[in-house]
Amino acid sequence: MVDSVLTLKFLISLIVFGVFLVGAVKLLLRKSRLGPISVVLVVLLGGYYLYDQMISTTSDAAVLNDVHEDSEIRSLEIRKLEFEGSTYSFKERIMIEEEETIQEILKDLSGLDLKRDINKERGGADYVLNILVSNQKENVMETGNVQIIVGKEYIDDYYKIVSEKDHLKTIKELEREVEWKEE
């Protein structure tokens, strides 16, 4: 659903860009003094806007695409990371099997607005979430592991979180309330 909404938004943007470009070209063909300037402006501004639309997404489309409403979530393991030098190491972990807590964590992570950032330096991840998920595929139940790397500002290493939502709220509460196991 989210992918189709993003695709529809992109297609509408592309159509609007095309309409403005046709108008600018008509001005150019009428030998108007504004013709060349309008073509350049439409191409530059429209190109930037379309590029921005291409690198924007949501956490539901980019990260949680394997977790559906009808998915059976068997467990969630959260591992706390520490960045030392140039490598990550696992410090502590917790296994969660209570469905209510898992749903709260997924709710915190859903609906985030993201921008792809391919120039990001390593570091900044605080947790690795391993979700054991079962999905019905035709006549077979398919079980797999969905891994999400999340920090304060980034999710899955190269998506910058641009939403103001506290996506680590439930995990921080668990850090205070539950004893974690050393690794």
PDB file of C-alpha atoms in Angstrom:
ATOM      1  CA  MET A   1       0.000   0.000   0.000  1.00  0.00           C
ATOM      2  CA  VAL A   2       2.701   2.494   0.969  1.00  0.00           C
ATOM      3  CA  ASP A   3       4.768   1.721  -2.148  1.00  0.00           C
ATOM      4  CA  SER A   4       1.758   2.392  -4.384  1.00  0.00           C
ATOM      5  CA  VAL A   5       1.074   5.725  -2.635  1.00  0.00           C
ATOM      6  CA  LEU A   6       4.699   6.782  -3.093  1.00  0.00           C
ATOM      7  CA  THR A   7       4.621   5.703  -6.734  1.00  0.00           C
ATOM      8  CA  LEU A   8       1.369   7.594  -7.315  1.00  0.00           C
ATOM      9  CA  LYS A   9       2.836  10.719  -5.700  1.00  0.00           C
ATOM     10  CA  PHE A  10       5.912  10.412  -7.937  1.00  0.00           C
ATOM     11  CA  LEU A  11       3.781   9.939 -11.073  1.00  0.00           C
ATOM     12  CA  ILE A  12       1.678  13.003 -10.259  1.00  0.00           C
ATOM     13  CA  SER A  13       4.886  15.001  -9.741  1.00  0.00           C
ATOM     14  CA  LEU A  14       6.183  13.742 -13.085  1.00  0.00           C
ATOM     15  CA  ILE A  15       2.960  14.799 -14.851  1.00  0.00           C
ATOM     16  CA  VAL A  16       3.049  18.278 -13.279  1.00  0.00           C
ATOM     17  CA  PHE A  17       6.715  18.605 -14.312  1.00  0.00           C
ATOM     18  CA  GLY A  18       5.769  17.594 -17.873  1.00  0.00           C
ATOM     19  CA  VAL A  19       2.971  20.174 -18.047  1.00  0.00           C
ATOM     20  CA  PHE A  20       5.288  22.963 -16.887  1.00  0.00           C
ATOM     21  CA  LEU A  21       7.966  21.825 -19.340  1.00  0.00           C
ATOM     22  CA  VAL A  22       5.486  21.887 -22.245  1.00  0.00           C
ATOM     23  CA  GLY A  23       4.441  25.429 -21.242  1.00  0.00           C
ATOM     24  CA  ALA A  24       8.065  26.554 -21.081  1.00  0.00           C
ATOM     25  CA  VAL A  25       8.829  25.028 -24.489  1.00  0.00           C
ATOM     26  CA  LYS A  26       5.779  26.802 -25.981  1.00  0.00           C
ATOM     27  CA  LEU A  27       7.176  30.104 -24.677  1.00  0.00           C
ATOM     28  CA  LEU A  28      10.513  29.206 -26.255  1.00  0.00           C
ATOM     29  CA  LEU A  29       8.905  28.400 -29.619  1.00  0.00           C
ATOM     30  CA  ARG A  30       7.014  31.724 -29.619  1.00  0.00           C
ATOM     31  CA  LYS A  31      10.406  33.406 -29.455  1.00  0.00           C
ATOM     32  CA  SER A  32       9.513  34.981 -26.131  1.00  0.00           C
ATOM     33  CA  ARG A  33      12.357  36.486 -24.111  1.00  0.00           C
ATOM     34  CA  LEU A  34      11.189  34.422 -21.141  1.00  0.00           C
ATOM     35  CA  GLY A  35      11.302  31.165 -23.133  1.00  0.00           C
ATOM     36  CA  PRO A  36      14.926  30.098 -22.508  1.00  0.00           C
ATOM     37  CA  ILE A  37      14.836  31.206 -18.871  1.00  0.00           C
ATOM     38  CA  SER A  38      11.563  29.382 -18.216  1.00  0.00           C
ATOM     39  CA  VAL A  39      12.867  26.143 -19.792  1.00  0.00           C
ATOM     40  CA  VAL A  40      16.035  26.269 -17.683  1.00  0.00           C
ATOM     41  CA  LEU A  41      14.080  27.067 -14.501  1.00  0.00           C
ATOM     42  CA  VAL A  42      11.533  24.291 -15.081  1.00  0.00           C
ATOM     43  CA  VAL A  43      14.250  21.727 -15.828  1.00  0.00           C
ATOM     44  CA  LEU A  44      16.377  22.701 -12.812  1.00  0.00           C
ATOM     45  CA  LEU A  45      13.569  23.056 -10.268  1.00  0.00           C
ATOM     46  CA  GLY A  46      11.595  20.106 -11.610  1.00  0.00           C
ATOM     47  CA  GLY A  47      14.698  17.932 -11.762  1.00  0.00           C
ATOM     48  CA  TYR A  48      15.592  18.761  -8.182  1.00  0.00           C
ATOM     49  CA  TYR A  49      12.034  18.110  -6.985  1.00  0.00           C
ATOM     50  CA  LEU A  50      11.850  14.754  -8.806  1.00  0.00           C
ATOM     51  CA  TYR A  51      15.257  13.752  -7.418  1.00  0.00           C
ATOM     52  CA  ASP A  52      14.068  14.654  -3.916  1.00  0.00           C
ATOM     53  CA  GLN A  53      10.960  12.512  -4.444  1.00  0.00           C
ATOM     54  CA  MET A  54      13.115   9.579  -5.583  1.00  0.00           C
ATOM     55  CA  ILE A  55      15.278   9.559  -2.427  1.00  0.00           C
ATOM     56  CA  SER A  56      12.338  10.074  -0.037  1.00  0.00           C
ATOM     57  CA  THR A  57      10.458   7.108   1.407  1.00  0.00           C
ATOM     58  CA  THR A  58       8.852   5.892   4.613  1.00  0.00           C
ATOM     59  CA  SER A  59       9.936   3.317   7.154  1.00  0.00           C
ATOM     60  CA  ASP A  60       6.930   1.176   6.222  1.00  0.00           C
ATOM     61  CA  ALA A  61       8.107   0.907   2.605  1.00  0.00           C
ATOM     62  CA  ALA A  62      11.863   0.691   3.166  1.00  0.00           C
ATOM     63  CA  VAL A  63      12.281  -1.206   6.430  1.00  0.00           C
ATOM     64  CA  LEU A  64       9.054  -2.852   7.520  1.00  0.00           C
ATOM     65  CA  ASN A  65       7.997  -4.147   4.095  1.00  0.00           C
ATOM     66  CA  ASP A  66       8.217  -7.816   5.210  1.00  0.00           C
ATOM     67  CA  VAL A  67       6.037  -7.252   8.279  1.00  0.00           C
ATOM     68  CA  HIS A  68       2.348  -7.153   7.318  1.00  0.00           C
ATOM     69  CA  GLU A  69      -0.860  -6.874   9.334  1.00  0.00           C
ATOM     70  CA  ASP A  70      -1.489 -10.593   8.903  1.00  0.00           C
ATOM     71  CA  SER A  71       2.129 -11.552   9.731  1.00  0.00           C
ATOM     72  CA  GLU A  72       2.721 -13.720  12.768  1.00  0.00           C
ATOM     73  CA  ILE A  73       5.562 -12.218  14.779  1.00  0.00           C
ATOM     74  CA  ARG A  74       7.114 -14.959  16.867  1.00  0.00           C
ATOM     75  CA  SER A  75       9.800 -12.966  18.682  1.00  0.00           C
ATOM     76  CA  LEU A  76      11.926  -9.838  18.648  1.00  0.00           C
ATOM     77  CA  GLU A  77      15.548  -9.751  19.749  1.00  0.00           C
ATOM     78  CA  ILE A  78      17.094  -6.355  20.455  1.00  0.00           C
ATOM     79  CA  ARG A  79      20.878  -6.134  20.582  1.00  0.00           C
ATOM     80  CA  LYS A  80      22.565  -2.992  21.871  1.00  0.00           C
ATOM     81  CA  LEU A  81      25.504  -1.815  19.758  1.00  0.00           C
ATOM     82  CA  GLU A  82      28.638   0.105  20.575  1.00  0.00           C
ATOM     83  CA  PHE A  83      30.803   1.737  17.914  1.00  0.00           C
ATOM     84  CA  GLU A  84      34.500   1.475  18.755  1.00  0.00           C
ATOM     85  CA  GLY A  85      37.107   2.688  16.313  1.00  0.00           C
ATOM     86  CA  SER A  86      35.638   1.630  13.001  1.00  0.00           C
ATOM     87  CA  THR A  87      33.632  -1.452  14.015  1.00  0.00           C
ATOM     88  CA  TYR A  88      30.444  -2.251  15.861  1.00  0.00           C
ATOM     89  CA  SER A  89      30.320  -4.697  18.743  1.00  0.00           C
ATOM     90  CA  PHE A  90      27.336  -6.166  20.556  1.00  0.00           C
ATOM     91  CA  LYS A  91      27.152  -5.267  24.253  1.00  0.00           C
ATOM     92  CA  GLU A  92      23.777  -6.451  25.559  1.00  0.00           C
ATOM     93  CA  ARG A  93      20.642  -8.135  24.277  1.00  0.00           C
ATOM     94  CA  ILE A  94      17.073  -8.895  25.206  1.00  0.00           C
ATOM     95  CA  MET A  95      14.524 -11.329  23.740  1.00  0.00           C
ATOM     96  CA  ILE A  96      10.907 -10.178  23.634  1.00  0.00           C
ATOM     97  CA  GLU A  97       8.028 -12.553  23.017  1.00  0.00           C
ATOM     98  CA  GLU A  98       5.114 -10.494  24.387  1.00  0.00           C
ATOM     99  CA  GLU A  99       3.050  -9.476  21.393  1.00  0.00           C
ATOM    100  CA  GLU A 100       1.929  -6.185  22.954  1.00  0.00           C
ATOM    101  CA  THR A 101       5.517  -4.973  23.498  1.00  0.00           C
ATOM    102  CA  ILE A 102       6.563  -6.070  19.998  1.00  0.00           C
ATOM    103  CA  GLN A 103       3.605  -4.199  18.489  1.00  0.00           C
ATOM    104  CA  GLU A 104       4.534  -1.048  20.451  1.00  0.00           C
ATOM    105  CA  ILE A 105       8.103  -1.167  19.088  1.00  0.00           C
ATOM    106  CA  LEU A 106       6.848  -1.699  15.525  1.00  0.00           C
ATOM    107  CA  LYS A 107       4.342   1.134  15.985  1.00  0.00           C
ATOM    108  CA  ASP A 108       7.201   3.418  17.099  1.00  0.00           C
ATOM    109  CA  LEU A 109       9.173   2.496  13.961  1.00  0.00           C
ATOM    110  CA  SER A 110       6.285   2.784  11.503  1.00  0.00           C
ATOM    111  CA  GLY A 111       5.316   5.972   9.717  1.00  0.00           C
ATOM    112  CA  LEU A 112       8.781   7.542   9.806  1.00  0.00           C
ATOM    113  CA  ASP A 113       9.702   9.811   6.897  1.00  0.00           C
ATOM    114  CA  LEU A 114      13.127   8.854   5.542  1.00  0.00           C
ATOM    115  CA  LYS A 115      15.658  10.217   3.059  1.00  0.00           C
ATOM    116  CA  ARG A 116      18.323   8.042   1.500  1.00  0.00           C
ATOM    117  CA  ASP A 117      21.824   9.263   2.451  1.00  0.00           C
ATOM    118  CA  ILE A 118      24.498   7.315   0.578  1.00  0.00           C
ATOM    119  CA  ASN A 119      27.337   9.531   1.843  1.00  0.00           C
ATOM    120  CA  LYS A 120      26.803   8.715   5.512  1.00  0.00           C
ATOM    121  CA  GLU A 121      29.852   7.843   7.588  1.00  0.00           C
ATOM    122  CA  ARG A 122      29.817   4.591   9.582  1.00  0.00           C
ATOM    123  CA  GLY A 123      28.528   4.854  13.123  1.00  0.00           C
ATOM    124  CA  GLY A 124      25.336   6.108  14.665  1.00  0.00           C
ATOM    125  CA  ALA A 125      23.507   2.789  15.034  1.00  0.00           C
ATOM    126  CA  ASP A 126      22.379   2.018  18.573  1.00  0.00           C
ATOM    127  CA  TYR A 127      20.385  -1.204  18.187  1.00  0.00           C
ATOM    128  CA  VAL A 128      19.925  -4.197  15.912  1.00  0.00           C
ATOM    129  CA  LEU A 129      16.402  -5.603  15.902  1.00  0.00           C
ATOM    130  CA  ASN A 130      15.940  -9.187  14.693  1.00  0.00           C
ATOM    131  CA  ILE A 131      12.277  -9.958  14.117  1.00  0.00           C
ATOM    132  CA  LEU A 132      11.227 -13.578  13.563  1.00  0.00           C
ATOM    133  CA  VAL A 133       8.240 -13.277  11.206  1.00  0.00           C
ATOM    134  CA  SER A 134       5.954 -15.857   9.600  1.00  0.00           C
ATOM    135  CA  ASN A 135       3.936 -14.934   6.509  1.00  0.00           C
ATOM    136  CA  GLN A 136       1.370 -17.056   4.678  1.00  0.00           C
ATOM    137  CA  LYS A 137       2.504 -17.622   1.064  1.00  0.00           C
ATOM    138  CA  GLU A 138      -0.017 -19.590  -0.992  1.00  0.00           C
ATOM    139  CA  ASN A 139      -0.364 -22.895   0.938  1.00  0.00           C
ATOM    140  CA  VAL A 140       2.905 -22.573   2.862  1.00  0.00           C
ATOM    141  CA  MET A 141       3.851 -20.664   6.008  1.00  0.00           C
ATOM    142  CA  GLU A 142       7.155 -18.880   5.301  1.00  0.00           C
ATOM    143  CA  THR A 143       9.252 -17.922   8.337  1.00  0.00           C
ATOM    144  CA  GLY A 144      12.205 -15.571   8.135  1.00  0.00           C
ATOM    145  CA  ASN A 145      14.264 -13.053  10.027  1.00  0.00           C
ATOM    146  CA  VAL A 146      13.847  -9.323   9.399  1.00  0.00           C
ATOM    147  CA  GLN A 147      16.815  -7.279  10.605  1.00  0.00           C
ATOM    148  CA  ILE A 148      16.529  -3.559  11.314  1.00  0.00           C
ATOM    149  CA  ILE A 149      19.516  -1.442  12.322  1.00  0.00           C
ATOM    150  CA  VAL A 150      18.328   1.672  14.116  1.00  0.00           C
ATOM    151  CA  GLY A 151      19.862   4.712  15.790  1.00  0.00           C
ATOM    152  CA  LYS A 152      18.747   8.164  16.869  1.00  0.00           C
ATOM    153  CA  GLU A 153      19.104   9.703  13.408  1.00  0.00           C
ATOM    154  CA  TYR A 154      19.390   6.778  10.976  1.00  0.00           C
ATOM    155  CA  ILE A 155      17.634   3.518  10.229  1.00  0.00           C
ATOM    156  CA  ASP A 156      19.247   0.684   8.260  1.00  0.00           C
ATOM    157  CA  ASP A 157      22.510   2.639   7.974  1.00  0.00           C
ATOM    158  CA  TYR A 158      21.658   4.809   4.963  1.00  0.00           C
ATOM    159  CA  TYR A 159      18.169   6.185   5.634  1.00  0.00           C
ATOM    160  CA  LYS A 160      18.184   9.480   7.548  1.00  0.00           C
ATOM    161  CA  ILE A 161      15.105   9.895   9.731  1.00  0.00           C
ATOM    162  CA  VAL A 162      13.494  13.266   8.962  1.00  0.00           C
ATOM    163  CA  SER A 163      10.376  12.781  11.157  1.00  0.00           C
ATOM    164  CA  GLU A 164      10.126  14.276  14.631  1.00  0.00           C
ATOM    165  CA  LYS A 165       8.605  11.084  16.095  1.00  0.00           C
ATOM    166  CA  ASP A 166      10.359   9.387  19.070  1.00  0.00           C
ATOM    167  CA  HIS A 167      10.966   6.062  17.319  1.00  0.00           C
ATOM    168  CA  LEU A 168      13.091   4.639  20.181  1.00  0.00           C
ATOM    169  CA  LYS A 169      10.547   5.371  22.938  1.00  0.00           C
ATOM    170  CA  THR A 170       9.572   1.771  23.783  1.00  0.00           C
ATOM    171  CA  ILE A 171      13.135   0.471  23.432  1.00  0.00           C
ATOM    172  CA  LYS A 172      14.390   3.141  25.865  1.00  0.00           C
ATOM    173  CA  GLU A 173      11.643   2.162  28.326  1.00  0.00           C
ATOM    174  CA  LEU A 174      12.740  -1.483  28.065  1.00  0.00           C
ATOM    175  CA  GLU A 175      16.316  -0.409  28.734  1.00  0.00           C
ATOM    176  CA  ARG A 176      15.240   1.085  32.067  1.00  0.00           C
ATOM    177  CA  GLU A 177      12.693  -1.545  33.106  1.00  0.00           C
ATOM    178  CA  VAL A 178      14.149  -4.891  32.006  1.00  0.00           C
ATOM    179  CA  GLU A 179      17.501  -6.492  32.739  1.00  0.00           C
ATOM    180  CA  TRP A 180      19.521  -7.062  29.589  1.00  0.00           C
ATOM    181  CA  LYS A 181      21.914  -9.979  29.105  1.00  0.00           C
ATOM    182  CA  GLU A 182      25.615  -9.269  28.562  1.00  0.00           C
ATOM    183  CA  GLU A 183      27.143 -10.568  25.323  1.00  0.00           C
TER     184      GLU A 183
END
